[in-house]
């Protein structure tokens, strides 16, 4: 097996951060991986398409948010096309190898159009040709971009390895920041119930904070293996307590452990370490 | 669903057309928004149905199959959208209105869609394909004329858009044609004065007669005529926008002899101690270089007194730089983009923020932008009339916000702080301030081009856009400017700037060290300013034909002065050019080699192919501008009259006789658009991207108005940076008091969130009406003197600034609408550790509400007056800043925060103490009791109304635990302060505001009433 950790001395799993023109959340995504114990490296998509084998060196993958190619033609549309054409195979192979992948915000929009989410059914292989999208992230119901924190519900029945075991008795803690104009999760009823039944709905907005009009309040989904996690919120912007919108009034006992955002990355890093050893 | 077939099937035409319609189940939010916007229009313009579609025009040879694949697999999302090749036929009662960019107008989507097409059908097949995008609206129930009118009002701007009343499908796209160039002389050696002035105006040079005469005598000495390109270079470099010739001029300032008797600060009487000021025999004050003698003098004196280690670069670079920690520095710049935003608000604001971000990228050896700010001054939503040639202020604000949103969000730079000030005198000339903060290694704070360095341009291509922006921004607006200066408008492409930023930072942080010796951005004046500035001391030889162009046919002059966006100029040692090239290539950034820095005689030499097209000595270019002595007159009566802007439709309020009247006034104040929540704006900005936020624009469980933002410049370090601003245009009747109040407010805002007042750096942005009028210049002088006095008193060095001095609009009736003098003070302050960060939301019931500072009955310029309040409750005088106590108070508040004694802090400014206390309560979901009688006052007989609503500066509201009151009293010993109330538990129906006063009695009101007024007052 290829070395998927930094070096012989550095036992941190290596995280690949895919960047491209207009990707702009690569900084905080790298930092989140780093804080969770991984060693992140940003690589330009063009370089990856030229040498897809680069992907094999990594134990974790992040597809960050931003406005890839200006979101021209639709959010994530152009970058998804480039991935379908030149990187889908390498990414699908990595997932089959057990590599966790996170795709927040624009990453989520890209992933659903690149055939990476919701992915093949349980027990099925990843198809050679990327599947046509079956879900979409439509413009917010308000027609407006919105930056806000929302209450979230982690779906306990989900297969998602990123969200597994994350809970808190304090509702003020179970929140995530969102910042998007096209985050309304749209899927036909059959697709939705299939996702629900196969444990692929990982995250929902609370009813109170459901600002973008997503079907069934879906905020994030995973593939059948639970490795690929796409979501509109940004857990990478909630890895320290001082990012919380009302942290100055949270009780110190509440903000002592890891934030839910950091827990997600730690889950993935643990998974990657287990896969290597 | 299969792809619908078109009414016109253009498969063989050179330009193919694809429409992308929304599937009904996916909703059509754009149409919903349009319906909302149209609701306010005359009935004849309101459509019964609206459907929006995207239109793609593809020029190239594509087979039917390829076109179908592009439509179905790329352009249409199978879940939400369905494509139509050609144009869907409207129903009989429908009309199709389309909006397309005019030829030559930047279409940012074109390149990225072409990239995706290449991925889909293959590079070979896609080569040569040109993409243009447009929007289709299908309206029911209105005819084509009404549709066109609707589009003109809401959807299109004739400056950049064409409106079509049927599906648009040209036979081909217009292309530029190569033109043989010629070197044109402009004969002026023999012109008389009127002819010189005419030439200046007709060629859009906007040079004064003195300047034209200086140029004339220079060329007479050279015994030749200037070439067109030389004249243009001089006009750009000598423009007010670039050279600040008013602020740097020698000024003779006159003021009334009895000024101090009238209670105003006299400059004449305080001339001693003002550097560069001298008293003339006739009582006039001569000021030698106003900027240097006021704003910059404050900084240099503070540096001499000990801040020189902290101020790393002031007034010399694109942004001012101060130290942050041992290894890093932070820099800040605030720009205005007023005139372009008046004509095309979306593009004007977008390129405003884009240009300010480039200033940060071009500071030292490049800084990384980490935060943006925006302050807008616009007309109210209901002006009495909108003059011809002006857009409605409601639309201006909406589009300005859209421009900042789309550019800032795409760049991935959080817009964290700002404000909006409404006044109808901004109707023809809105102000758009855009700021940007950057972080850089301390090793990168300085750069200088070295002779022999290559002139490398990176980023966007050069087109005909933005020509004459620098001279245009230095002129006064009139009703015909939209037609005359449409070419000065620029459309930004944030993604081009983002990749350029990525490439610049990669070059700066290269493993072998920084690959360039200097960098600057192409802003106003384009290459002419950028290369001219970088080569000022060594000269430059430029090959203009090397610049990559958007289209053929640009003349050398156009290439040289184009203000096409997203371009940076770097000085690169020849041996490092190939490394720069490879970085650019991997980031998809275009670059070119424009020539060499350094010439034997320190000249600017311009070539096109092998031909010399221009040659100017750097000395004449940079030091040749004549600086005549300017007259400034301070006329308090005139200024008072000018400042008396009245809000349309504001009824005088009845005299407040009881607490019910007090509550009514408080609710009106919270609902005044200057004070009310700007959530609809702030939430459209990604204010958290980069993950550095510590204090966000809204704080507390109910999202109250935070005083300033705090971010982490170094993500892994808990040290913070506060970013805030102060603007006190209400006090414009004496710009001296206005300036001090703005500085004080900026400091207070940052101190409230935890900044150390001894480590605050500030910036000045003057936006003034025409300063050729000595009275306006007189008012400018007073504001500048406030910067000197305020900067020194608060120990806050100015590190950068900018001015825009011709902000007035002349209507087609010949009436001139002058903006009120507007001085924005922006600042950044060090927050030693994020644990010091404090927010304004009240934290716990039972805690005391402490007011620091004195309140008076001076209601002049207050918002209470602007909402129709009765002035007899106080005096019609301006509140003043105490330059000794103000800074001391700021220091004491910081000491209290540092000792952990402050649970929440809020500055009492717009609206006064009661309004600020209510904000704290509802932000924290609590109630509050306010005892007006307990408020420390600065004069006798201060009414309850004045206690509640006066806007005296230097005041803070603090929430303090009972057990901490003793320590607090020690800290504020010698500073007026008092417990004026406490926070109370919210019941099931929310909190209550209880107010008692000596004159007005006592009663209470639900906090929800006030929160509601605040949330809805400015909402959209």
XYZ file of N, CA and C in Angstrom, chain A residues 20-28 31 34-35 44 46-47 66-74 77-78 81-82 84-85 112-113 132-149 177-179 182 184 186-188 208 215 234 236-237 240 242-249 251, chain B residues 22 25-27 29 32 36 56 72-81 108-109 112-113 115-116 119-120 122 405 409-412 495 498-499 502 586-587 680 682-696 698-701 712 715-716 834-835 837-839 841-843 903 923-924 1020:
438
model
N -9.451 24.942 -7.141
C -9.702 25.297 -8.545
C -10.067 26.777 -8.549
N -10.092 27.380 -9.723
C -10.479 28.788 -9.784
C -11.826 29.027 -9.091
N -11.836 29.944 -8.138
C -13.083 30.286 -7.452
C -13.334 29.492 -6.183
N -12.607 28.408 -5.967
C -12.700 27.708 -4.678
C -12.086 28.637 -3.636
N -12.805 28.893 -2.537
C -12.244 29.852 -1.583
C -12.373 29.438 -0.125
N -12.812 28.203 0.129
C -12.874 27.739 1.515
C -11.806 26.682 1.766
N -10.805 26.643 0.913
C -9.742 25.637 1.074
C -8.925 25.913 2.335
N -8.775 27.198 2.699
C -7.996 27.544 3.887
C -8.590 26.966 5.153
N -9.876 27.254 5.395
C -10.486 26.754 6.629
C -10.667 25.245 6.600
N -7.328 23.826 7.547
C -7.087 24.039 8.977
C -7.904 23.051 9.821
N -6.230 19.817 9.780
C -5.012 19.901 10.588
C -5.346 19.827 12.078
N -6.354 20.589 12.479
C -6.737 20.587 13.898
C -7.224 19.211 14.339
N -4.106 21.761 -7.077
C -4.998 22.316 -8.097
C -5.638 21.192 -8.914
N -6.417 21.101 -11.975
C -5.759 20.877 -13.263
C -4.596 19.903 -13.119
N -3.883 20.031 -11.994
C -2.763 19.132 -11.747
C -3.267 17.710 -11.506
N -16.924 27.478 -2.100
C -16.464 28.638 -2.856
C -17.434 28.923 -3.983
N -16.911 29.530 -5.011
C -17.705 29.822 -6.212
C -16.900 29.328 -7.403
N -16.767 27.993 -7.507
C -15.898 27.452 -8.544
C -16.332 27.976 -9.913
N -15.382 28.481 -10.634
C -15.635 29.072 -11.957
C -16.800 30.067 -11.903
N -16.879 30.794 -10.800
C -17.906 31.825 -10.678
C -19.315 31.272 -10.524
N -19.434 29.948 -10.374
C -20.754 29.294 -10.356
C -21.531 29.622 -11.638
N -20.796 29.918 -12.691
C -21.452 30.277 -13.946
C -22.208 29.067 -14.489
N -23.401 29.324 -14.955
C -24.240 28.257 -15.482
C -24.989 27.535 -14.381
N -24.691 27.807 -13.134
C -25.300 27.126 -11.994
C -24.193 26.799 -11.015
N -21.466 23.984 -11.457
C -21.723 23.319 -12.742
C -20.442 23.029 -13.536
N -19.605 24.033 -13.664
C -18.438 23.879 -14.538
C -17.424 22.913 -13.919
N -18.406 19.376 -14.214
C -18.159 18.867 -15.565
C -16.707 18.432 -15.721
N -15.790 19.236 -15.173
C -14.366 18.907 -15.282
C -14.043 17.638 -14.496
N -16.221 15.156 -13.756
C -16.824 14.024 -14.505
C -15.878 13.555 -15.594
N -15.303 14.531 -16.270
C -14.460 14.204 -17.416
C -13.088 13.676 -16.978
N -22.862 16.486 -6.176
C -24.106 15.900 -6.684
C -24.168 15.958 -8.219
N -23.451 16.905 -8.805
C -23.476 17.002 -10.270
C -22.369 16.196 -10.911
N -25.903 10.307 -13.821
C -26.600 11.591 -13.963
C -27.112 12.032 -12.594
N -27.140 13.333 -12.344
C -27.604 13.797 -11.029
C -29.045 13.351 -10.747
N -29.290 12.938 -9.508
C -30.657 12.604 -9.107
C -31.179 13.549 -8.019
N -30.262 14.327 -7.449
C -30.681 15.365 -6.499
C -30.040 16.679 -6.938
N -30.540 17.774 -6.416
C -29.978 19.066 -6.837
C -30.009 20.051 -5.684
N -29.164 21.059 -5.774
C -29.196 22.179 -4.842
C -29.694 23.388 -5.622
N -30.938 23.729 -5.398
C -31.599 24.811 -6.142
C -31.407 26.132 -5.402
N -31.708 27.244 -6.088
C -31.637 28.538 -5.396
C -32.498 28.540 -4.134
N -32.005 29.187 -3.098
C -32.773 29.318 -1.856
C -34.173 29.836 -2.165
N -35.122 29.415 -1.354
C -36.492 29.841 -1.589
C -36.642 31.357 -1.625
N -35.826 32.040 -0.792
C -35.901 33.497 -0.731
C -35.334 34.144 -1.989
N -34.617 33.374 -2.804
C -33.965 33.953 -3.965
C -32.690 34.687 -3.610
N -32.268 34.598 -2.363
C -31.135 35.381 -1.888
C -30.059 34.514 -1.272
N -28.823 34.958 -1.427
C -27.708 34.387 -0.672
C -27.955 34.686 0.802
N -27.610 33.752 1.672
C -27.784 34.009 3.107
C -26.663 33.373 3.912
N -26.107 34.176 4.811
C -25.114 33.691 5.766
C -25.786 33.670 7.125
N -25.909 32.500 7.713
C -26.562 32.386 9.018
C -26.187 31.054 9.648
N -26.353 31.000 10.947
C -26.173 29.737 11.655
C -27.532 29.089 11.833
N -22.723 26.838 10.691
C -22.876 28.023 9.842
C -23.149 27.626 8.391
N -24.012 28.377 7.755
C -24.247 28.195 6.322
C -24.047 29.528 5.629
N -23.653 29.475 4.380
C -23.511 30.706 3.596
C -23.638 30.320 2.130
N -27.531 28.927 -3.271
C -28.203 27.787 -3.898
C -28.007 26.562 -3.009
N -30.953 24.840 -1.585
C -32.228 24.157 -1.366
C -32.143 22.754 -1.947
N -33.177 19.503 -3.388
C -34.349 19.114 -4.167
C -34.170 17.677 -4.645
N -35.165 16.831 -4.392
C -35.140 15.457 -4.886
C -36.569 14.973 -5.025
N -36.784 14.103 -5.981
C -38.117 13.523 -6.154
C -38.460 12.653 -4.950
N -37.054 25.170 12.963
C -37.009 26.606 13.214
C -36.068 27.345 12.264
N -36.107 20.274 0.585
C -37.071 19.189 0.737
C -36.736 18.404 2.004
N -21.122 24.568 6.822
C -19.654 24.557 6.838
C -19.135 24.087 8.196
N -16.318 23.088 8.813
C -14.923 23.555 8.923
C -14.837 24.976 9.473
N -15.976 25.665 9.590
C -15.977 27.001 10.197
C -16.497 26.947 11.640
N -13.547 25.774 16.452
C -13.188 26.363 17.751
C -14.423 27.106 18.264
N -14.826 29.977 19.639
C -14.993 31.409 19.374
C -15.546 31.681 17.976
N -15.801 30.616 17.216
C -16.526 30.816 15.951
C -18.038 30.760 16.162
N -18.445 30.201 17.291
C -19.882 30.084 17.581
C -20.495 31.491 17.686
N -21.693 31.693 17.127
C -22.228 33.059 17.038
C -22.535 33.705 18.392
N -22.783 32.903 19.417
C -23.046 33.514 20.729
C -22.085 32.952 21.777
N -20.845 32.713 21.352
C -19.897 32.065 22.275
C -19.608 32.908 23.502
N -19.736 34.234 23.377
C -19.400 35.066 24.534
C -20.403 34.869 25.670
N -21.513 34.187 25.427
C -22.449 33.941 26.515
C -22.610 32.450 26.819
N -21.812 29.016 28.506
C -21.183 28.659 29.764
C -19.836 27.985 29.478
N -36.786 26.648 -15.974
C -36.880 25.925 -14.700
C -38.060 24.972 -14.737
N -41.454 22.195 -10.485
C -41.279 21.694 -9.114
C -40.037 22.278 -8.440
N -39.136 22.861 -9.240
C -37.921 23.437 -8.648
C -38.126 24.883 -8.190
N -39.291 25.443 -8.509
C -39.542 26.828 -8.114
C -38.743 27.798 -8.977
N -37.251 31.251 -7.887
C -37.082 32.362 -6.937
C -36.784 33.692 -7.614
N -40.019 35.095 -8.484
C -40.708 35.538 -7.268
C -40.181 36.898 -6.824
N -42.066 40.573 -6.525
C -42.055 41.430 -5.337
C -41.621 42.848 -5.691
N -28.161 31.158 -23.500
C -26.760 31.009 -23.902
C -26.682 31.132 -25.417
N -28.198 19.476 -22.607
C -28.755 18.518 -21.647
C -27.765 18.122 -20.559
N -26.498 18.038 -20.909
C -25.542 17.513 -19.931
C -24.775 18.606 -19.205
N -24.723 19.794 -19.791
C -23.970 20.852 -19.116
C -24.880 21.971 -18.594
N -25.656 22.539 -19.490
C -26.340 23.779 -19.121
C -27.592 23.546 -18.288
N -28.273 22.411 -18.502
C -29.499 22.158 -17.747
C -29.246 21.108 -16.679
N -29.665 21.397 -15.464
C -29.618 20.394 -14.417
C -30.831 19.491 -14.605
N -30.624 18.180 -14.667
C -31.763 17.298 -14.986
C -32.845 17.306 -13.902
N -32.492 17.678 -12.688
C -33.486 17.671 -11.618
C -34.328 18.950 -11.633
N -33.700 20.072 -11.990
C -34.392 21.350 -11.819
C -34.755 22.059 -13.111
N -34.083 21.705 -14.193
C -34.182 22.562 -15.378
C -34.446 21.749 -16.639
N -18.704 37.830 -17.607
C -17.813 36.968 -16.818
C -18.086 35.483 -17.009
N -19.341 35.126 -17.326
C -19.670 33.704 -17.433
C -19.111 33.084 -18.710
N -15.883 30.680 -18.422
C -16.018 29.440 -17.670
C -16.937 28.456 -18.386
N -17.999 28.969 -19.015
C -18.881 28.061 -19.763
C -18.107 27.442 -20.934
N -14.969 26.789 -20.978
C -14.105 25.759 -20.394
C -14.864 24.446 -20.226
N -16.092 24.559 -19.727
C -16.887 23.357 -19.497
C -17.296 22.702 -20.814
N -14.536 20.599 -21.970
C -14.445 19.335 -21.247
C -15.482 18.349 -21.775
N -16.620 18.870 -22.188
C -17.716 18.000 -22.618
C -17.526 17.473 -24.034
N -14.777 18.080 -26.057
C -13.386 17.954 -26.484
C -12.804 19.289 -26.911
N -21.769 42.023 -2.674
C -22.032 40.615 -2.356
C -21.350 39.686 -3.374
N -18.111 37.803 -2.022
C -18.356 36.388 -1.775
C -17.542 35.514 -2.713
N -17.470 35.903 -3.972
C -16.706 35.087 -4.928
C -15.212 35.109 -4.618
N -14.728 36.257 -4.148
C -13.308 36.337 -3.785
C -13.012 35.553 -2.512
N -14.047 35.217 -1.749
C -13.815 34.517 -0.494
C -13.234 35.424 0.573
N -13.637 36.010 -10.291
C -12.862 34.768 -10.356
C -11.483 35.032 -10.964
N -9.564 36.355 -8.177
C -9.239 35.304 -7.189
C -8.043 34.470 -7.664
N -8.045 34.058 -8.915
C -6.909 33.240 -9.377
C -5.639 34.089 -9.421
N -4.390 34.094 -5.941
C -3.748 32.806 -5.631
C -2.339 32.767 -6.224
N -0.134 27.376 -14.046
C -0.852 26.362 -13.276
C -2.114 26.950 -12.634
N -2.138 28.247 -12.399
C -3.339 28.850 -11.825
C -4.299 29.381 -12.892
N -30.775 42.391 5.973
C -30.977 41.978 4.579
C -29.712 42.206 3.760
N -26.370 42.486 5.390
C -25.254 41.771 6.016
C -25.333 40.272 5.749
N -26.539 39.719 5.795
C -26.668 38.277 5.625
C -26.461 37.828 4.175
N -26.461 38.806 3.253
C -26.142 38.426 1.864
C -24.637 38.349 1.648
N -23.888 38.810 2.622
C -22.437 38.708 2.526
C -21.987 37.483 3.304
N -21.079 36.731 2.746
C -20.476 35.639 3.502
C -19.471 36.287 4.450
N -19.931 36.586 5.685
C -19.030 37.292 6.594
C -18.199 36.333 7.433
N -18.217 35.037 7.082
C -17.452 34.073 7.873
C -16.456 33.260 7.056
N -16.414 33.503 5.751
C -15.480 32.733 4.918
C -14.056 32.973 5.412
N -13.208 32.024 5.246
C -11.836 31.953 5.764
C -11.817 31.490 7.219
N -12.999 31.406 7.854
C -13.076 30.813 9.190
C -12.459 31.638 10.303
N -12.179 32.927 10.037
C -11.470 33.720 11.045
C -12.347 34.503 11.995
N -13.677 34.383 11.866
C -14.524 35.306 12.625
C -14.520 34.977 14.113
N -14.500 36.022 14.923
C -14.552 35.894 16.382
C -15.772 36.665 16.914
N -15.945 37.905 16.458
C -17.186 38.629 16.734
C -17.817 38.977 15.388
N -19.035 38.510 15.193
C -19.718 38.667 13.910
C -20.542 39.961 13.921
N -23.691 40.433 13.776
C -24.831 40.352 14.688
C -24.446 39.474 15.869
N -24.866 39.887 17.045
C -24.469 39.161 18.244
C -25.684 38.889 19.127
N -25.539 37.871 19.962
C -26.606 37.537 20.893
C -27.626 36.618 20.257
N -28.455 35.991 21.108
C -29.440 35.041 20.589
C -30.446 35.689 19.644
N -9.586 36.742 13.385
C -8.247 36.245 13.666
C -7.426 36.389 12.394
N -4.936 32.406 11.605
C -5.992 31.502 12.055
C -5.611 30.647 13.264
N -4.331 30.326 13.409
C -3.942 29.443 14.499
C -3.621 30.196 15.786
N -8.441 36.667 22.068
C -9.871 36.637 21.752
C -10.725 36.460 22.997
N -10.125 35.986 24.103
C -10.919 35.856 25.330
C -11.387 37.227 25.832
N -12.666 39.405 23.834
C -13.743 39.846 22.947
C -15.047 39.945 23.726
N -15.709 41.074 23.570
C -16.930 41.367 24.318
C -18.011 41.711 23.298
N -19.232 41.338 23.595
C -20.318 41.655 22.666
C -21.372 42.499 23.383
N -24.725 42.146 23.512
C -25.962 41.523 23.977
C -25.930 41.337 25.490
N -26.976 41.786 26.155
C -27.042 41.662 27.619
C -27.046 40.183 27.988
N -26.270 39.849 29.042
C -26.044 38.437 29.301
C -26.956 37.849 30.390
N -19.571 42.393 31.247
C -20.307 41.266 30.653
C -20.771 41.616 29.243
N -31.170 42.173 22.172
C -30.153 41.286 21.587
C -29.925 40.076 22.488
N -29.981 40.303 23.814
C -29.732 39.222 24.753
C -30.989 38.511 25.202
N -35.805 44.561 3.589
C -36.321 44.319 2.243
C -36.584 42.841 2.074
